[in-house]
Amino acid sequence: MSNMNIDNNVGALGITPPPVTTLGVQPNAPTLPAHINDSFDATTSAIFIANYGDNHRYIRDEERWLHWDGRHWNTDIKAQQLSDALEDMRNKLIANQSNYHLKEIAKKLANQRSLSQIKKHLESRNELSLLSYDCDSHEHLCALENAVYNTDTNQLVYDPVRIRPLFLTRRFPVAYSPDATCPSWEAFLRQIFCADEELIRFVQKAVGLSLSGKVLEEKLFFAYGSGANGKTTFFEVLNRIFGSFHQEIDSTILIKSKVQDQRLALENMANLRGIRFATSNEIPERATYNDMIIKQLCSRDMIAAKVVFKSVTPFMPTHKLWIRSNHKPLFNVHDGGMMRRICLVPFAYKVPESERIERFEDTLIREKAGILKWIVDGWKLYQKEGMKLLPESMKTALNEYAHECDSLKQFIEERYIIADYATTALKDFTANYNTWCKENNFRSSNARTLASELRAEGYEIAVGHGNARNIKGLGLIE
């Protein structure tokens, strides 16, 4: 049995929710407001709020309605649930033959213009209004199909009375079961990770991190490997499990280009609000990471984002970023901020053609309850162990990756000797380096940047005659 605690008390949520009235059980006769001789809008709204208000909320800054279905808050597409509730209210008012004013309201509600008018009025009522930051604002909570999970305490709360006032609109579309298993999923992981139990354990913890809305690790999880290695299946399954906590972002914002699309970057960042599991697919060959964007997306710092036709809105990040690709983007290995962020997860296995199963994710997703428990167990492993120690396979892969990206080191190894007696002019070194970069599809650099990187590697830059700068310890191979 799992060591998951089940607690329906408010303390299990780690917050104190506001009081709740009903659970949406609609009376046969509507509750009436104190004054029914007010305007049509005011009276009708008051009746609606008294009888149906607990189950409906309007998010003003996003101009959309939410509806409580008894267990979850859902976006009310085209306000259909609101319309149904108003229709139900009208039928009950018609049945109430004792009050002239109520019968008049019921007649008006049959008119489409009056119905649209009352919907508009309900949007302005403070009792029903929220702002987007009122929703999904508890970083330690995540809604599941049958409960809410507190990642701070590892407790589950099942009581809808306690869940409704939290306004959790994102959820895993999977019910938690402490006894669920996922033997096919675990066999799949052993296959694609070459039975490397240390690597599998790390991946489980890394995925488990996305249960929490807290950014506990400023990491970029980079899933790399050539085709037919299980990457696509792995992410397709997880994307389905994470449900509305998952968001795909455009890979073009993650790489450098001659013309950066700032609007696209801001819009993609806006889509990350409230997300726990962010993914991006396929980086072009020989592309270079946009260091600034990567650092911003893999950080605890506030993100500035923008929705079309709206102002820039900052928010605190909750996501963990995964990139999957058949190609390794270049990055500045001399930038400590990038080096400490990148976690290269090697997908080294190649599934034999005879063993490939079309849409294998559809088979694995049958174990969704067990996979959710695997993710929860990964979160608990992270709480216990952290992830400071990388598996040996990841260390090796990252070192190889860093060397492939280290154009300066490769250039020196090819063109220079390293000796105490040697010296070379920084100006000549820079010119030779940029020519080499052009030939090898690396980005060129300037003397100032190269001098800084050379010093970081332990080389001394001395000023000689005429203020010419020379690199000590390097000599051009003749």
Coordinates of C-alpha atoms in Angstrom, one line a residue:
M1 CA 0.0 0.0 0.0
S2 CA 1.1 3.6 -0.6
N3 CA 2.1 5.8 2.2
M4 CA -0.2 8.5 0.8
N5 CA -2.2 10.1 3.5
I6 CA -5.9 10.8 3.0
D7 CA -7.3 13.8 4.8
N8 CA -10.5 15.6 4.2
N9 CA -9.7 18.3 6.8
V10 CA -8.9 21.9 5.7
G11 CA -5.4 21.5 7.2
A12 CA -4.5 19.0 4.5
L13 CA -4.7 21.7 1.9
G14 CA -2.4 24.0 3.7
I15 CA -4.7 26.9 3.3
T16 CA -8.0 28.2 4.8
P17 CA -10.7 28.4 2.1
P18 CA -13.6 30.8 2.3
P19 CA -16.9 29.4 3.6
V20 CA -19.0 27.4 1.2
T21 CA -22.7 27.5 1.0
T22 CA -24.3 24.7 -1.0
L23 CA -22.9 22.0 -3.2
G24 CA -25.1 23.0 -6.1
V25 CA -28.2 21.0 -5.2
Q26 CA -30.9 23.1 -6.8
P27 CA -34.1 23.6 -4.8
N28 CA -37.5 23.0 -6.4
A29 CA -38.5 26.6 -5.7
P30 CA -35.8 29.3 -6.0
T31 CA -34.7 31.2 -2.9
L32 CA -35.8 34.8 -3.3
P33 CA -33.9 38.0 -2.5
A34 CA -35.1 40.4 0.1
H35 CA -36.3 42.9 -2.5
I36 CA -38.0 41.7 -5.7
N37 CA -39.3 45.1 -6.8
D38 CA -35.9 46.3 -8.0
S39 CA -34.9 46.5 -11.7
F40 CA -35.1 43.3 -13.8
D41 CA -31.3 43.0 -13.9
A42 CA -30.8 43.4 -10.2
T43 CA -33.6 41.1 -9.2
T44 CA -32.9 38.4 -11.7
S45 CA -29.2 38.5 -10.8
A46 CA -29.9 38.3 -7.1
I47 CA -32.2 35.3 -7.6
F48 CA -29.6 33.6 -9.8
I49 CA -26.7 34.2 -7.3
A50 CA -28.7 33.0 -4.4
N51 CA -29.6 29.7 -6.1
Y52 CA -26.9 29.0 -8.7
G53 CA -24.0 31.4 -7.9
D54 CA -21.8 28.8 -6.1
N55 CA -21.4 26.9 -9.3
H56 CA -20.5 29.8 -11.7
R57 CA -17.7 32.3 -11.8
Y58 CA -16.7 34.9 -14.4
I59 CA -13.0 35.6 -15.0
R60 CA -13.0 39.3 -16.0
D61 CA -9.5 39.7 -17.4
E62 CA -10.0 36.6 -19.6
E63 CA -13.7 37.2 -20.4
R64 CA -14.8 33.6 -19.8
W65 CA -17.1 31.7 -17.5
L66 CA -16.2 28.8 -15.2
H67 CA -18.7 26.1 -14.2
W68 CA -18.4 23.7 -11.2
D69 CA -19.5 20.2 -12.2
G70 CA -19.6 18.8 -8.7
R71 CA -15.9 17.9 -8.6
H72 CA -14.0 20.3 -10.9
W73 CA -14.0 23.9 -12.3
N74 CA -14.2 23.8 -16.1
T75 CA -14.3 26.5 -18.7
D76 CA -17.9 27.1 -19.7
I77 CA -17.6 26.9 -23.5
K78 CA -19.9 29.6 -25.0
A79 CA -21.4 30.0 -21.5
Q80 CA -23.6 27.0 -22.2
Q81 CA -23.8 25.9 -18.5
L82 CA -24.8 29.4 -17.6
S83 CA -27.5 29.4 -20.2
D84 CA -28.8 26.0 -18.9
A85 CA -28.8 27.3 -15.3
L86 CA -30.8 30.4 -16.4
E87 CA -33.3 28.1 -18.2
D88 CA -33.7 25.9 -15.2
M89 CA -34.3 29.0 -13.1
R90 CA -36.9 30.3 -15.6
N91 CA -38.8 27.0 -15.4
K92 CA -38.8 27.1 -11.6
L93 CA -40.0 30.7 -11.7
I94 CA -42.8 29.7 -14.0
A95 CA -43.8 27.0 -11.6
N96 CA -44.1 29.6 -8.8
Q97 CA -47.6 30.9 -9.6
S98 CA -47.9 33.0 -6.4
N99 CA -45.8 36.0 -7.3
Y100 CA -46.6 38.4 -10.2
H101 CA -43.0 39.8 -10.3
L102 CA -41.4 36.4 -10.6
K103 CA -43.7 35.4 -13.4
E104 CA -42.8 38.6 -15.2
I105 CA -39.1 37.8 -14.8
A106 CA -39.7 34.3 -16.2
K107 CA -41.5 35.8 -19.2
K108 CA -38.6 38.2 -19.9
L109 CA -36.0 35.3 -19.6
A110 CA -37.8 33.7 -22.6
N111 CA -36.7 36.6 -24.7
Q112 CA -33.2 36.3 -26.2
R113 CA -32.5 40.0 -25.8
S114 CA -33.4 40.0 -22.1
L115 CA -31.4 36.8 -21.7
S116 CA -28.3 38.3 -23.2
Q117 CA -28.9 41.4 -21.1
I118 CA -28.9 39.4 -17.8
K119 CA -25.8 37.4 -18.8
K120 CA -24.0 40.7 -19.4
H121 CA -25.2 41.9 -16.0
L122 CA -24.0 38.8 -14.3
E123 CA -20.5 39.4 -15.7
S124 CA -20.4 42.6 -13.7
R125 CA -21.5 41.2 -10.4
N126 CA -18.7 41.1 -7.8
E127 CA -20.1 38.0 -6.2
L128 CA -19.3 36.0 -9.4
S129 CA -16.2 37.8 -10.5
L130 CA -12.6 36.5 -10.4
L131 CA -9.4 37.5 -11.9
S132 CA -7.1 35.0 -13.6
Y133 CA -4.6 35.1 -10.7
D134 CA -7.4 33.9 -8.4
C135 CA -7.4 30.6 -10.2
D136 CA -4.7 27.9 -9.7
S137 CA -2.9 30.1 -7.3
H138 CA -1.8 27.4 -4.8
E139 CA 1.5 26.2 -6.1
H140 CA 1.6 23.3 -3.6
L141 CA -1.7 21.8 -4.8
C142 CA -2.6 19.9 -7.9
A143 CA -6.1 18.7 -8.9
L144 CA -6.5 15.1 -9.9
E145 CA -9.6 13.5 -11.4
N146 CA -10.8 12.3 -7.9
A147 CA -9.0 14.5 -5.4
V148 CA -6.5 17.3 -4.7
Y149 CA -2.9 16.4 -3.9
N150 CA -0.9 18.5 -1.5
T151 CA 2.8 18.3 -2.6
D152 CA 4.0 19.8 0.7
T153 CA 2.4 17.2 2.9
N154 CA 1.7 14.3 0.4
Q155 CA -1.9 14.3 1.5
L156 CA -5.0 13.8 -0.6
V157 CA -8.2 15.7 -0.1
Y158 CA -11.4 14.3 -1.6
D159 CA -14.1 16.6 -0.2
P160 CA -15.7 18.8 -2.9
V161 CA -16.8 21.3 -0.2
R162 CA -13.1 22.0 0.5
I163 CA -12.0 21.8 -3.1
R164 CA -14.5 24.1 -4.7
P165 CA -13.4 27.4 -3.1
L166 CA -9.8 26.8 -4.3
F167 CA -10.8 27.5 -8.0
L168 CA -8.4 24.9 -9.4
T169 CA -9.1 24.9 -13.1
R170 CA -6.2 22.8 -14.2
R171 CA -6.0 19.1 -13.4
F172 CA -4.6 15.7 -14.2
P173 CA -7.3 13.7 -16.1
V174 CA -6.4 10.7 -14.0
A175 CA -7.8 9.4 -10.7
Y176 CA -5.3 8.6 -8.0
S177 CA -5.2 5.0 -6.8
P178 CA -2.6 4.0 -4.2
D179 CA -2.7 0.4 -5.5
A180 CA -2.3 1.2 -9.2
T181 CA 0.7 -0.3 -11.0
C182 CA 2.3 0.2 -14.5
P183 CA 4.3 -2.8 -15.4
S184 CA 4.2 -2.1 -19.2
W185 CA 5.4 1.5 -18.5
E186 CA 8.2 0.4 -16.3
A187 CA 9.3 -2.3 -18.9
F188 CA 9.2 0.4 -21.5
L189 CA 11.5 2.7 -19.4
R190 CA 14.0 -0.2 -18.8
Q191 CA 14.1 -0.7 -22.6
I192 CA 14.6 2.9 -23.8
F193 CA 17.0 3.7 -21.0
C194 CA 19.0 0.5 -21.6
A195 CA 18.2 -0.9 -18.1
D196 CA 20.2 1.9 -16.5
E197 CA 18.4 2.0 -13.1
E198 CA 20.3 5.0 -11.9
L199 CA 19.1 7.0 -15.0
I200 CA 15.5 5.7 -14.7
R201 CA 15.5 6.9 -11.0
F202 CA 16.7 10.3 -12.0
V203 CA 14.1 10.6 -14.8
Q204 CA 11.3 9.6 -12.4
K205 CA 12.4 12.3 -9.9
A206 CA 12.7 14.9 -12.7
V207 CA 9.1 14.1 -13.9
G208 CA 7.9 14.0 -10.3
L209 CA 9.2 17.6 -9.9
S210 CA 6.4 18.8 -12.2
L211 CA 3.7 17.8 -9.7
S212 CA 4.7 20.9 -7.7
G213 CA 4.2 24.4 -8.8
K214 CA 7.4 25.4 -7.0
V215 CA 10.5 25.8 -9.1
L216 CA 12.9 23.9 -6.9
E217 CA 15.5 23.2 -9.6
E218 CA 16.5 25.7 -12.3
K219 CA 17.0 23.0 -14.8
L220 CA 16.5 22.4 -18.5
F221 CA 15.8 18.7 -19.1
F222 CA 17.1 17.9 -22.6
A223 CA 16.0 14.6 -24.0
Y224 CA 18.4 13.7 -26.8
G225 CA 18.7 10.8 -29.2
S226 CA 18.3 9.9 -32.8
G227 CA 15.0 8.6 -34.1
A228 CA 13.1 5.4 -33.1
N229 CA 14.3 5.6 -29.5
G230 CA 11.1 6.0 -27.6
K231 CA 11.2 9.8 -27.0
T232 CA 8.0 10.5 -28.7
T233 CA 6.1 7.7 -27.0
F234 CA 7.6 8.8 -23.6
F235 CA 6.4 12.4 -24.0
E236 CA 3.0 11.6 -25.6
V237 CA 2.1 9.5 -22.5
L238 CA 3.3 12.1 -20.0
N239 CA 1.5 14.9 -21.9
R240 CA -1.8 13.0 -21.6
I241 CA -1.2 12.3 -17.9
F242 CA -0.4 15.9 -17.1
G243 CA -3.5 17.1 -19.0
S244 CA -4.1 20.8 -18.6
F245 CA -0.9 21.2 -16.6
H246 CA 1.0 20.5 -19.8
Q247 CA 1.9 23.1 -22.4
E248 CA 3.9 22.8 -25.7
I249 CA 5.9 25.8 -26.6
D250 CA 7.3 26.9 -29.9
S251 CA 10.9 25.7 -30.2
T252 CA 11.8 28.7 -32.4
I253 CA 11.8 31.0 -29.3
L254 CA 14.5 28.9 -27.7
I255 CA 17.1 29.4 -30.4
K256 CA 19.0 32.3 -31.7
S257 CA 18.1 33.8 -35.0
K258 CA 19.0 37.0 -36.9
V259 CA 15.5 38.4 -36.3
Q260 CA 14.1 37.4 -32.9
D261 CA 10.3 37.4 -32.8
Q262 CA 9.7 39.1 -29.5
R263 CA 5.9 38.9 -29.9
L264 CA 6.0 35.2 -30.3
A265 CA 8.3 34.8 -27.3
L266 CA 6.0 36.8 -25.1
E267 CA 2.9 34.9 -26.2
N268 CA 4.5 31.6 -25.6
M269 CA 5.6 32.7 -22.2
A270 CA 2.1 33.8 -21.4
N271 CA 0.9 30.3 -22.2
L272 CA 3.1 29.0 -19.3
R273 CA 1.1 30.6 -16.6
G274 CA 0.0 27.9 -14.1
I275 CA 1.7 25.1 -16.2
R276 CA 3.7 22.4 -14.4
F277 CA 5.1 20.4 -17.4
A278 CA 6.3 22.4 -20.4
T279 CA 7.7 20.7 -23.5
S280 CA 9.3 21.7 -26.8
N281 CA 9.9 19.5 -29.7
E282 CA 12.8 19.3 -32.3
I283 CA 15.5 21.9 -32.5
P284 CA 17.0 22.5 -36.0
E285 CA 20.4 21.1 -36.7
R286 CA 23.3 23.4 -35.8
A287 CA 21.0 25.8 -34.0
T288 CA 22.2 27.7 -31.0
Y289 CA 20.3 28.2 -27.8
N290 CA 19.0 31.6 -27.0
D291 CA 20.8 31.8 -23.6
M292 CA 18.7 34.7 -22.3
I293 CA 15.3 32.9 -23.1
I294 CA 16.6 29.6 -21.7
K295 CA 17.7 31.2 -18.4
Q296 CA 14.4 33.1 -18.1
L297 CA 12.4 29.9 -18.7
C298 CA 14.5 27.8 -16.3
S299 CA 14.5 30.2 -13.4
R300 CA 12.6 31.1 -10.2
D301 CA 12.5 34.8 -11.4
M302 CA 9.2 36.4 -12.4
I303 CA 8.3 36.0 -16.1
A304 CA 7.0 38.9 -18.2
A305 CA 4.5 37.7 -20.8
K306 CA 1.9 39.2 -23.1
V307 CA -1.4 38.0 -24.5
V308 CA -2.4 39.4 -27.9
F309 CA -4.0 42.8 -27.6
K310 CA -3.3 42.9 -23.9
S311 CA -0.6 44.5 -21.7
V312 CA 2.5 42.7 -20.5
T313 CA 1.6 40.7 -17.4
P314 CA 4.3 39.3 -15.0
F315 CA 3.8 36.0 -13.2
M316 CA 5.8 33.6 -11.1
P317 CA 6.9 30.5 -13.0
T318 CA 5.5 27.1 -12.0
H319 CA 6.7 25.0 -15.0
K320 CA 9.7 22.7 -15.6
L321 CA 11.0 22.7 -19.1
W322 CA 11.7 19.6 -21.2
I323 CA 13.1 19.8 -24.7
R324 CA 13.2 16.7 -26.9
S325 CA 15.3 16.7 -30.1
N326 CA 17.3 14.5 -32.5
H327 CA 19.8 17.4 -32.7
K328 CA 21.9 19.0 -30.0
P329 CA 21.7 22.8 -30.0
L330 CA 24.9 24.7 -29.4
F331 CA 25.3 26.7 -26.3
N332 CA 28.0 28.8 -24.6
V333 CA 29.8 26.3 -22.4
H334 CA 31.7 29.2 -20.8
D335 CA 28.4 30.6 -19.4
G336 CA 28.1 29.0 -15.9
G337 CA 24.4 29.8 -15.9
M338 CA 23.8 27.6 -18.9
M339 CA 26.1 24.8 -17.8
R340 CA 24.4 24.4 -14.4
R341 CA 20.9 24.4 -16.0
I342 CA 21.4 21.7 -18.7
C343 CA 20.5 18.1 -17.8
L344 CA 21.0 16.0 -20.9
V345 CA 18.9 12.8 -20.6
P346 CA 20.3 10.3 -23.2
F347 CA 17.9 8.2 -25.2
A348 CA 20.6 5.9 -26.5
Y349 CA 18.5 2.9 -27.4
K350 CA 17.2 2.3 -30.9
V351 CA 14.1 0.2 -31.1
P352 CA 14.6 -2.6 -33.7
E353 CA 12.3 -2.1 -36.7
S354 CA 10.7 -5.5 -36.0
E355 CA 9.7 -4.5 -32.5
R356 CA 8.2 -1.1 -33.3
I357 CA 4.5 -0.7 -32.5
E358 CA 2.5 2.0 -34.1
R359 CA 1.0 4.4 -31.5
F360 CA 2.4 2.4 -28.6
E361 CA 1.4 5.3 -26.3
D362 CA -2.2 4.2 -26.7
T363 CA -1.3 0.9 -25.1
L364 CA 0.7 2.5 -22.3
I365 CA -1.9 5.0 -21.4
R366 CA -4.2 2.2 -20.3
E367 CA -1.9 2.2 -17.2
K368 CA -2.5 5.9 -16.6
A369 CA -3.4 5.4 -12.9
G370 CA -0.2 3.5 -12.3
I371 CA 1.8 6.0 -14.2
L372 CA 0.3 8.8 -12.1
K373 CA 1.4 6.9 -9.0
W374 CA 4.9 6.5 -10.6
I375 CA 5.0 10.3 -10.9
V376 CA 3.9 10.8 -7.3
D377 CA 6.5 8.3 -6.2
G378 CA 9.1 10.2 -8.2
W379 CA 8.1 13.4 -6.3
K380 CA 8.5 11.6 -3.0
L381 CA 11.9 10.3 -4.1
Y382 CA 13.0 13.9 -5.0
Q383 CA 11.8 15.1 -1.6
K384 CA 14.0 12.4 0.0
E385 CA 17.1 12.5 -2.3
G386 CA 17.1 15.7 -4.3
M387 CA 18.9 15.5 -7.7
K388 CA 22.4 17.0 -7.0
L389 CA 24.1 13.8 -8.1
L390 CA 23.8 13.0 -11.8
P391 CA 23.8 9.4 -13.0
E392 CA 27.2 8.4 -14.6
S393 CA 25.5 8.1 -18.1
M394 CA 24.2 11.7 -17.8
K395 CA 27.6 13.0 -16.7
T396 CA 29.3 11.3 -19.7
A397 CA 26.7 12.5 -22.1
L398 CA 26.9 16.1 -20.8
N399 CA 30.7 16.2 -20.9
E400 CA 30.6 15.0 -24.5
Y401 CA 27.9 17.6 -25.3
A402 CA 29.9 20.4 -23.7
H403 CA 33.0 19.5 -25.7
E404 CA 31.0 19.4 -28.9
C405 CA 29.7 23.0 -28.1
D406 CA 33.1 24.3 -26.9
S407 CA 34.3 25.9 -30.2
L408 CA 37.2 27.6 -28.4
K409 CA 38.6 24.4 -27.0
Q410 CA 38.2 22.6 -30.3
F411 CA 39.9 25.4 -32.2
I412 CA 42.8 25.5 -29.8
E413 CA 43.2 21.7 -30.0
E414 CA 43.3 21.8 -33.8
R415 CA 45.3 24.9 -34.5
Y416 CA 47.6 25.7 -31.5
I417 CA 50.2 24.1 -29.2
I418 CA 50.0 24.7 -25.5
A419 CA 53.4 25.5 -24.0
D420 CA 54.7 27.8 -21.4
Y421 CA 57.2 29.4 -23.9
A422 CA 54.6 30.0 -26.6
T423 CA 52.7 33.3 -27.2
T424 CA 50.3 34.6 -29.9
A425 CA 48.7 37.9 -30.6
L426 CA 45.0 38.1 -29.5
K427 CA 44.3 40.0 -32.7
D428 CA 45.6 37.2 -34.9
F429 CA 44.0 34.6 -32.7
T430 CA 40.6 36.3 -33.1
A431 CA 40.9 36.5 -36.9
N432 CA 41.9 32.8 -37.1
Y433 CA 39.2 31.8 -34.7
N434 CA 36.4 33.5 -36.7
T435 CA 37.6 32.0 -40.0
W436 CA 37.6 28.6 -38.3
C437 CA 34.1 29.2 -36.9
K438 CA 32.7 30.0 -40.3
E439 CA 34.2 26.8 -41.8
N440 CA 32.8 24.7 -38.9
N441 CA 29.3 26.3 -38.5
F442 CA 30.0 28.0 -35.2
R443 CA 29.2 31.6 -34.3
S444 CA 32.0 34.1 -34.6
S445 CA 33.2 36.2 -31.6
N446 CA 35.1 39.3 -30.8
A447 CA 38.4 39.9 -29.1
R448 CA 36.9 41.1 -25.8
T449 CA 34.7 38.0 -25.4
L450 CA 37.5 35.6 -26.4
A451 CA 39.9 37.3 -24.0
S452 CA 37.3 36.8 -21.2
E453 CA 36.8 33.1 -22.1
L454 CA 40.6 32.5 -22.4
R455 CA 41.1 33.9 -18.9
A456 CA 38.4 31.7 -17.6
E457 CA 40.3 28.7 -19.1
G458 CA 43.4 29.8 -17.3
Y459 CA 45.3 31.6 -20.0
E460 CA 47.0 34.9 -19.3
I461 CA 46.5 37.9 -21.6
A462 CA 49.5 40.3 -21.4
V463 CA 49.8 43.8 -22.8
G464 CA 52.9 44.1 -25.0
H465 CA 54.4 46.8 -27.2
G466 CA 51.9 49.4 -28.6
N467 CA 49.2 48.1 -26.2
A468 CA 49.0 44.9 -28.3
R469 CA 47.5 42.0 -26.3
N470 CA 49.2 38.6 -26.4
I471 CA 48.0 35.2 -25.1
K472 CA 50.7 33.5 -23.1
G473 CA 51.0 29.7 -23.4
L474 CA 49.5 29.4 -26.9
G475 CA 51.4 29.0 -30.2
L476 CA 50.1 28.6 -33.7
I477 CA 50.9 25.2 -35.2
E478 CA 53.0 25.9 -38.3

